[in-house]
Amino acid sequence: MRLKTLATVLGVAAAVFPATGIAQERAFGVGLITPPVHVWNQEVDAMGETLGSLSDGRFSVTAFPSGQLGSENEMLQQLQTGALDMAWLTTAEVTTRVPDMSALHTPFLVDNIEDAARVLRSDEAREILELLPRATGAVGICYAMTGMRQMMSREAMDSAADLDGMRFRITPAPPMRSFFEMLGAAPAPMPLTQVYDSLANGQIDAIAMDYESIINFGYHDHAPYMLQTNHQMFPMVALVSGRVWAQMSPEDQEIVREAVQAHCDATIDRFVEGEAGKLETLQAVEGLTITEGVSKDFFGDVVEQWDTEWAGQTDYVERLRALVAGF
Ligand code: BEZ
């Protein structure tokens, strides 16, 4: 669904009231690239309930899943113009406008999902959110995530040399591209919505992906080898259009902040609790070969190379490494 249709759907809600004492009613349009079955989408729906109860029924949510509004990049533009109220986007998408956010994609930053949650709730990560209004025209309320990233391929990856020349689908973002280029792969940036078909028709050889999405889409149908690398956490950032935000009273901004934060927290908690069970689900998939516990050493000195390149672009790489060293 593109902009014109969205404007029609949200026609009533989009009526602009000045930020006076008048109680505004609003159905917030929320865009996501993920399908309705994904935890993010479930939490966005639940956020609608929370917004309704905190606002005495004035606020609700209309979710636009599965990239109905376009790519994440297009959704970011819609937030900037105020055509879209809110979006739950990958932080990867935002790295093109906020290079400091690339530090959240530092390879092998954390060993486990509990530490990923601690990083996302840290003061350092929250500081990066403060850069968003100026760089993107959107207010970053909070982070959540979709777990840790693993690697899946059509042919076995027995050593890092096997990645050489592999057409490796990546989420379009500079820190991902660097990592896979350093691994000798041929990065193929593409939105989530195109990944299953591209694997099925052989356009790509391998993907980096989280358990939740692997299970939801069934990528193992065409990529029967998985390296359990946990090589990156994969955060989400909950955004509100700066224009929409500016139209709200401080009291309403507080309601929105509280509701969104509650569901970022719930999302993080669900991923922390669910990660081990999702691995068990995949272990039970017939025909899927999983190599568990693949560490950074498998990739030679690529992580050090990545750090050297990216520490020159953002001091958050070193700050987050120092933070995690203190856990
Ligand atoms: C991806 O681009 O790989 C992705 C995006 C959102 C959720 C999960 C995965």
mmCIF file with all atom_site columns, N, CA and C in Angstrom, residues 216-249:
data_model
loop_
_atom_site.group_PDB
_atom_site.id
_atom_site.type_symbol
_atom_site.label_atom_id
_atom_site.label_alt_id
_atom_site.label_comp_id
_atom_site.label_asym_id
_atom_site.label_entity_id
_atom_site.label_seq_id
_atom_site.pdbx_PDB_ins_code
_atom_site.Cartn_x
_atom_site.Cartn_y
_atom_site.Cartn_z
_atom_site.occupancy
_atom_site.B_iso_or_equiv
_atom_site.pdbx_formal_charge
_atom_site.auth_seq_id
_atom_site.auth_comp_id
_atom_site.auth_asym_id
_atom_site.auth_atom_id
_atom_site.pdbx_PDB_model_num
ATOM 1   N N  . ASN A 1 216 ? 9.775  -18.000 10.840 1.00 0.00 ? 216 ASN A N  1
ATOM 2   C CA . ASN A 1 216 ? 8.572  -17.423 10.220 1.00 0.00 ? 216 ASN A CA 1
ATOM 3   C C  . ASN A 1 216 ? 8.531  -17.662 8.711  1.00 0.00 ? 216 ASN A C  1
ATOM 4   N N  . PHE A 1 217 ? 9.689  -17.515 8.064  1.00 0.00 ? 217 PHE A N  1
ATOM 5   C CA . PHE A 1 217 ? 9.694  -17.619 6.595  1.00 0.00 ? 217 PHE A CA 1
ATOM 6   C C  . PHE A 1 217 ? 10.091 -19.013 6.095  1.00 0.00 ? 217 PHE A C  1
ATOM 7   N N  . GLY A 1 218 ? 10.714 -19.819 6.961  1.00 0.00 ? 218 GLY A N  1
ATOM 8   C CA . GLY A 1 218 ? 11.139 -21.163 6.520  1.00 0.00 ? 218 GLY A CA 1
ATOM 9   C C  . GLY A 1 218 ? 12.293 -21.118 5.531  1.00 0.00 ? 218 GLY A C  1
ATOM 10  N N  . TYR A 1 219 ? 13.290 -20.288 5.811  1.00 0.00 ? 219 TYR A N  1
ATOM 11  C CA . TYR A 1 219 ? 14.416 -20.158 4.866  1.00 0.00 ? 219 TYR A CA 1
ATOM 12  C C  . TYR A 1 219 ? 15.160 -21.483 4.677  1.00 0.00 ? 219 TYR A C  1
ATOM 13  N N  . HIS A 1 220 ? 15.047 -22.382 5.680  1.00 0.00 ? 220 HIS A N  1
ATOM 14  C CA . HIS A 1 220 ? 15.753 -23.667 5.572  1.00 0.00 ? 220 HIS A CA 1
ATOM 15  C C  . HIS A 1 220 ? 15.231 -24.503 4.413  1.00 0.00 ? 220 HIS A C  1
ATOM 16  N N  . ASP A 1 221 ? 14.063 -24.149 3.844  1.00 0.00 ? 221 ASP A N  1
ATOM 17  C CA . ASP A 1 221 ? 13.582 -24.856 2.640  1.00 0.00 ? 221 ASP A CA 1
ATOM 18  C C  . ASP A 1 221 ? 14.651 -24.813 1.546  1.00 0.00 ? 221 ASP A C  1
ATOM 19  N N  . HIS A 1 222 ? 15.351 -23.703 1.448  1.00 0.00 ? 222 HIS A N  1
ATOM 20  C CA . HIS A 1 222 ? 16.321 -23.521 0.353  1.00 0.00 ? 222 HIS A CA 1
ATOM 21  C C  . HIS A 1 222 ? 17.737 -23.246 0.848  1.00 0.00 ? 222 HIS A C  1
ATOM 22  N N  . ALA A 1 223 ? 17.916 -23.144 2.158  1.00 0.00 ? 223 ALA A N  1
ATOM 23  C CA . ALA A 1 223 ? 19.260 -22.920 2.732  1.00 0.00 ? 223 ALA A CA 1
ATOM 24  C C  . ALA A 1 223 ? 19.415 -23.917 3.881  1.00 0.00 ? 223 ALA A C  1
ATOM 25  N N  . PRO A 1 224 ? 19.790 -25.169 3.566  1.00 0.00 ? 224 PRO A N  1
ATOM 26  C CA . PRO A 1 224 ? 19.743 -26.230 4.578  1.00 0.00 ? 224 PRO A CA 1
ATOM 27  C C  . PRO A 1 224 ? 20.958 -26.284 5.507  1.00 0.00 ? 224 PRO A C  1
ATOM 28  N N  . TYR A 1 225 ? 21.880 -25.307 5.405  1.00 0.00 ? 225 TYR A N  1
ATOM 29  C CA . TYR A 1 225 ? 23.042 -25.282 6.305  1.00 0.00 ? 225 TYR A CA 1
ATOM 30  C C  . TYR A 1 225 ? 22.999 -24.009 7.142  1.00 0.00 ? 225 TYR A C  1
ATOM 31  N N  . MET A 1 226 ? 23.167 -24.170 8.428  1.00 0.00 ? 226 MET A N  1
ATOM 32  C CA . MET A 1 226 ? 23.177 -22.983 9.299  1.00 0.00 ? 226 MET A CA 1
ATOM 33  C C  . MET A 1 226 ? 24.413 -23.003 10.190 1.00 0.00 ? 226 MET A C  1
ATOM 34  N N  . LEU A 1 227 ? 25.123 -21.871 10.215 1.00 0.00 ? 227 LEU A N  1
ATOM 35  C CA . LEU A 1 227 ? 26.182 -21.676 11.205 1.00 0.00 ? 227 LEU A CA 1
ATOM 36  C C  . LEU A 1 227 ? 25.584 -20.858 12.335 1.00 0.00 ? 227 LEU A C  1
ATOM 37  N N  . GLN A 1 228 ? 25.625 -21.426 13.547 1.00 0.00 ? 228 GLN A N  1
ATOM 38  C CA . GLN A 1 228 ? 25.136 -20.659 14.694 1.00 0.00 ? 228 GLN A CA 1
ATOM 39  C C  . GLN A 1 228 ? 26.279 -19.760 15.148 1.00 0.00 ? 228 GLN A C  1
ATOM 40  N N  . THR A 1 229 ? 26.280 -18.558 14.584 1.00 0.00 ? 229 THR A N  1
ATOM 41  C CA . THR A 1 229 ? 27.380 -17.616 14.829 1.00 0.00 ? 229 THR A CA 1
ATOM 42  C C  . THR A 1 229 ? 27.047 -16.591 15.904 1.00 0.00 ? 229 THR A C  1
ATOM 43  N N  . ASN A 1 230 ? 25.772 -16.266 16.040 1.00 0.00 ? 230 ASN A N  1
ATOM 44  C CA . ASN A 1 230 ? 25.388 -15.142 16.917 1.00 0.00 ? 230 ASN A CA 1
ATOM 45  C C  . ASN A 1 230 ? 26.289 -13.935 16.631 1.00 0.00 ? 230 ASN A C  1
ATOM 46  N N  . HIS A 1 231 ? 26.587 -13.703 15.341 1.00 0.00 ? 231 HIS A N  1
ATOM 47  C CA . HIS A 1 231 ? 27.674 -12.761 15.044 1.00 0.00 ? 231 HIS A CA 1
ATOM 48  C C  . HIS A 1 231 ? 27.304 -11.290 15.238 1.00 0.00 ? 231 HIS A C  1
ATOM 49  N N  . GLN A 1 232 ? 26.025 -10.990 15.269 1.00 0.00 ? 232 GLN A N  1
ATOM 50  C CA . GLN A 1 232 ? 25.600 -9.608  15.539 1.00 0.00 ? 232 GLN A CA 1
ATOM 51  C C  . GLN A 1 232 ? 24.266 -9.661  16.255 1.00 0.00 ? 232 GLN A C  1
ATOM 52  N N  . MET A 1 233 ? 24.015 -8.669  17.095 1.00 0.00 ? 233 MET A N  1
ATOM 53  C CA . MET A 1 233 ? 22.629 -8.512  17.534 1.00 0.00 ? 233 MET A CA 1
ATOM 54  C C  . MET A 1 233 ? 21.911 -7.744  16.422 1.00 0.00 ? 233 MET A C  1
ATOM 55  N N  . PHE A 1 234 ? 20.590 -7.840  16.419 1.00 0.00 ? 234 PHE A N  1
ATOM 56  C CA . PHE A 1 234 ? 19.863 -7.180  15.324 1.00 0.00 ? 234 PHE A CA 1
ATOM 57  C C  . PHE A 1 234 ? 18.753 -6.309  15.914 1.00 0.00 ? 234 PHE A C  1
ATOM 58  N N  . PRO A 1 235 ? 19.100 -5.064  16.218 1.00 0.00 ? 235 PRO A N  1
ATOM 59  C CA . PRO A 1 235 ? 18.143 -4.208  16.937 1.00 0.00 ? 235 PRO A CA 1
ATOM 60  C C  . PRO A 1 235 ? 17.075 -3.562  16.050 1.00 0.00 ? 235 PRO A C  1
ATOM 61  N N  . MET A 1 236 ? 16.030 -3.173  16.708 1.00 0.00 ? 236 MET A N  1
ATOM 62  C CA . MET A 1 236 ? 14.936 -2.393  16.116 1.00 0.00 ? 236 MET A CA 1
ATOM 63  C C  . MET A 1 236 ? 14.896 -1.056  16.839 1.00 0.00 ? 236 MET A C  1
ATOM 64  N N  . VAL A 1 237 ? 14.507 -0.007  16.111 1.00 0.00 ? 237 VAL A N  1
ATOM 65  C CA . VAL A 1 237 ? 14.295 1.278   16.777 1.00 0.00 ? 237 VAL A CA 1
ATOM 66  C C  . VAL A 1 237 ? 12.863 1.737   16.495 1.00 0.00 ? 237 VAL A C  1
ATOM 67  N N  . ALA A 1 238 ? 12.169 2.120   17.572 1.00 0.00 ? 238 ALA A N  1
ATOM 68  C CA . ALA A 1 238 ? 10.776 2.573   17.449 1.00 0.00 ? 238 ALA A CA 1
ATOM 69  C C  . ALA A 1 238 ? 10.788 4.085   17.230 1.00 0.00 ? 238 ALA A C  1
ATOM 70  N N  . LEU A 1 239 ? 10.247 4.490   16.096 1.00 0.00 ? 239 LEU A N  1
ATOM 71  C CA . LEU A 1 239 ? 10.343 5.896   15.677 1.00 0.00 ? 239 LEU A CA 1
ATOM 72  C C  . LEU A 1 239 ? 8.962  6.544   15.592 1.00 0.00 ? 239 LEU A C  1
ATOM 73  N N  . VAL A 1 240 ? 8.919  7.828   15.945 1.00 0.00 ? 240 VAL A N  1
ATOM 74  C CA . VAL A 1 240 ? 7.712  8.632   15.736 1.00 0.00 ? 240 VAL A CA 1
ATOM 75  C C  . VAL A 1 240 ? 8.113  9.798   14.836 1.00 0.00 ? 240 VAL A C  1
ATOM 76  N N  . SER A 1 241 ? 7.300  10.088  13.845 1.00 0.00 ? 241 SER A N  1
ATOM 77  C CA . SER A 1 241 ? 7.579  11.225  12.966 1.00 0.00 ? 241 SER A CA 1
ATOM 78  C C  . SER A 1 241 ? 7.770  12.496  13.804 1.00 0.00 ? 241 SER A C  1
ATOM 79  N N  . GLY A 1 242 ? 8.824  13.243  13.532 1.00 0.00 ? 242 GLY A N  1
ATOM 80  C CA . GLY A 1 242 ? 9.077  14.489  14.263 1.00 0.00 ? 242 GLY A CA 1
ATOM 81  C C  . GLY A 1 242 ? 7.949  15.489  14.065 1.00 0.00 ? 242 GLY A C  1
ATOM 82  N N  . ARG A 1 243 ? 7.368  15.480  12.866 1.00 0.00 ? 243 ARG A N  1
ATOM 83  C CA . ARG A 1 243 ? 6.263  16.419  12.592 1.00 0.00 ? 243 ARG A CA 1
ATOM 84  C C  . ARG A 1 243 ? 5.039  16.056  13.411 1.00 0.00 ? 243 ARG A C  1
ATOM 85  N N  . VAL A 1 244 ? 4.758  14.767  13.468 1.00 0.00 ? 244 VAL A N  1
ATOM 86  C CA . VAL A 1 244 ? 3.600  14.294  14.240 1.00 0.00 ? 244 VAL A CA 1
ATOM 87  C C  . VAL A 1 244 ? 3.839  14.578  15.720 1.00 0.00 ? 244 VAL A C  1
ATOM 88  N N  . TRP A 1 245 ? 5.041  14.325  16.168 1.00 0.00 ? 245 TRP A N  1
ATOM 89  C CA . TRP A 1 245 ? 5.419  14.553  17.572 1.00 0.00 ? 245 TRP A CA 1
ATOM 90  C C  . TRP A 1 245 ? 5.191  16.019  17.945 1.00 0.00 ? 245 TRP A C  1
ATOM 91  N N  . ALA A 1 246 ? 5.601  16.910  17.030 1.00 0.00 ? 246 ALA A N  1
ATOM 92  C CA . ALA A 1 246 ? 5.504  18.348  17.318 1.00 0.00 ? 246 ALA A CA 1
ATOM 93  C C  . ALA A 1 246 ? 4.051  18.806  17.415 1.00 0.00 ? 246 ALA A C  1
ATOM 94  N N  . GLN A 1 247 ? 3.144  18.040  16.820 1.00 0.00 ? 247 GLN A N  1
ATOM 95  C CA . GLN A 1 247 ? 1.721  18.414  16.885 1.00 0.00 ? 247 GLN A CA 1
ATOM 96  C C  . GLN A 1 247 ? 1.063  17.988  18.189 1.00 0.00 ? 247 GLN A C  1
ATOM 97  N N  . MET A 1 248 ? 1.772  17.146  18.956 1.00 0.00 ? 248 MET A N  1
ATOM 98  C CA . MET A 1 248 ? 1.142  16.614  20.185 1.00 0.00 ? 248 MET A CA 1
ATOM 99  C C  . MET A 1 248 ? 1.459  17.495  21.386 1.00 0.00 ? 248 MET A C  1
ATOM 100 N N  . SER A 1 249 ? 0.542  17.519  22.329 1.00 0.00 ? 249 SER A N  1
ATOM 101 C CA . SER A 1 249 ? 0.790  18.228  23.581 1.00 0.00 ? 249 SER A CA 1
ATOM 102 C C  . SER A 1 249 ? 1.840  17.450  24.377 1.00 0.00 ? 249 SER A C  1
#
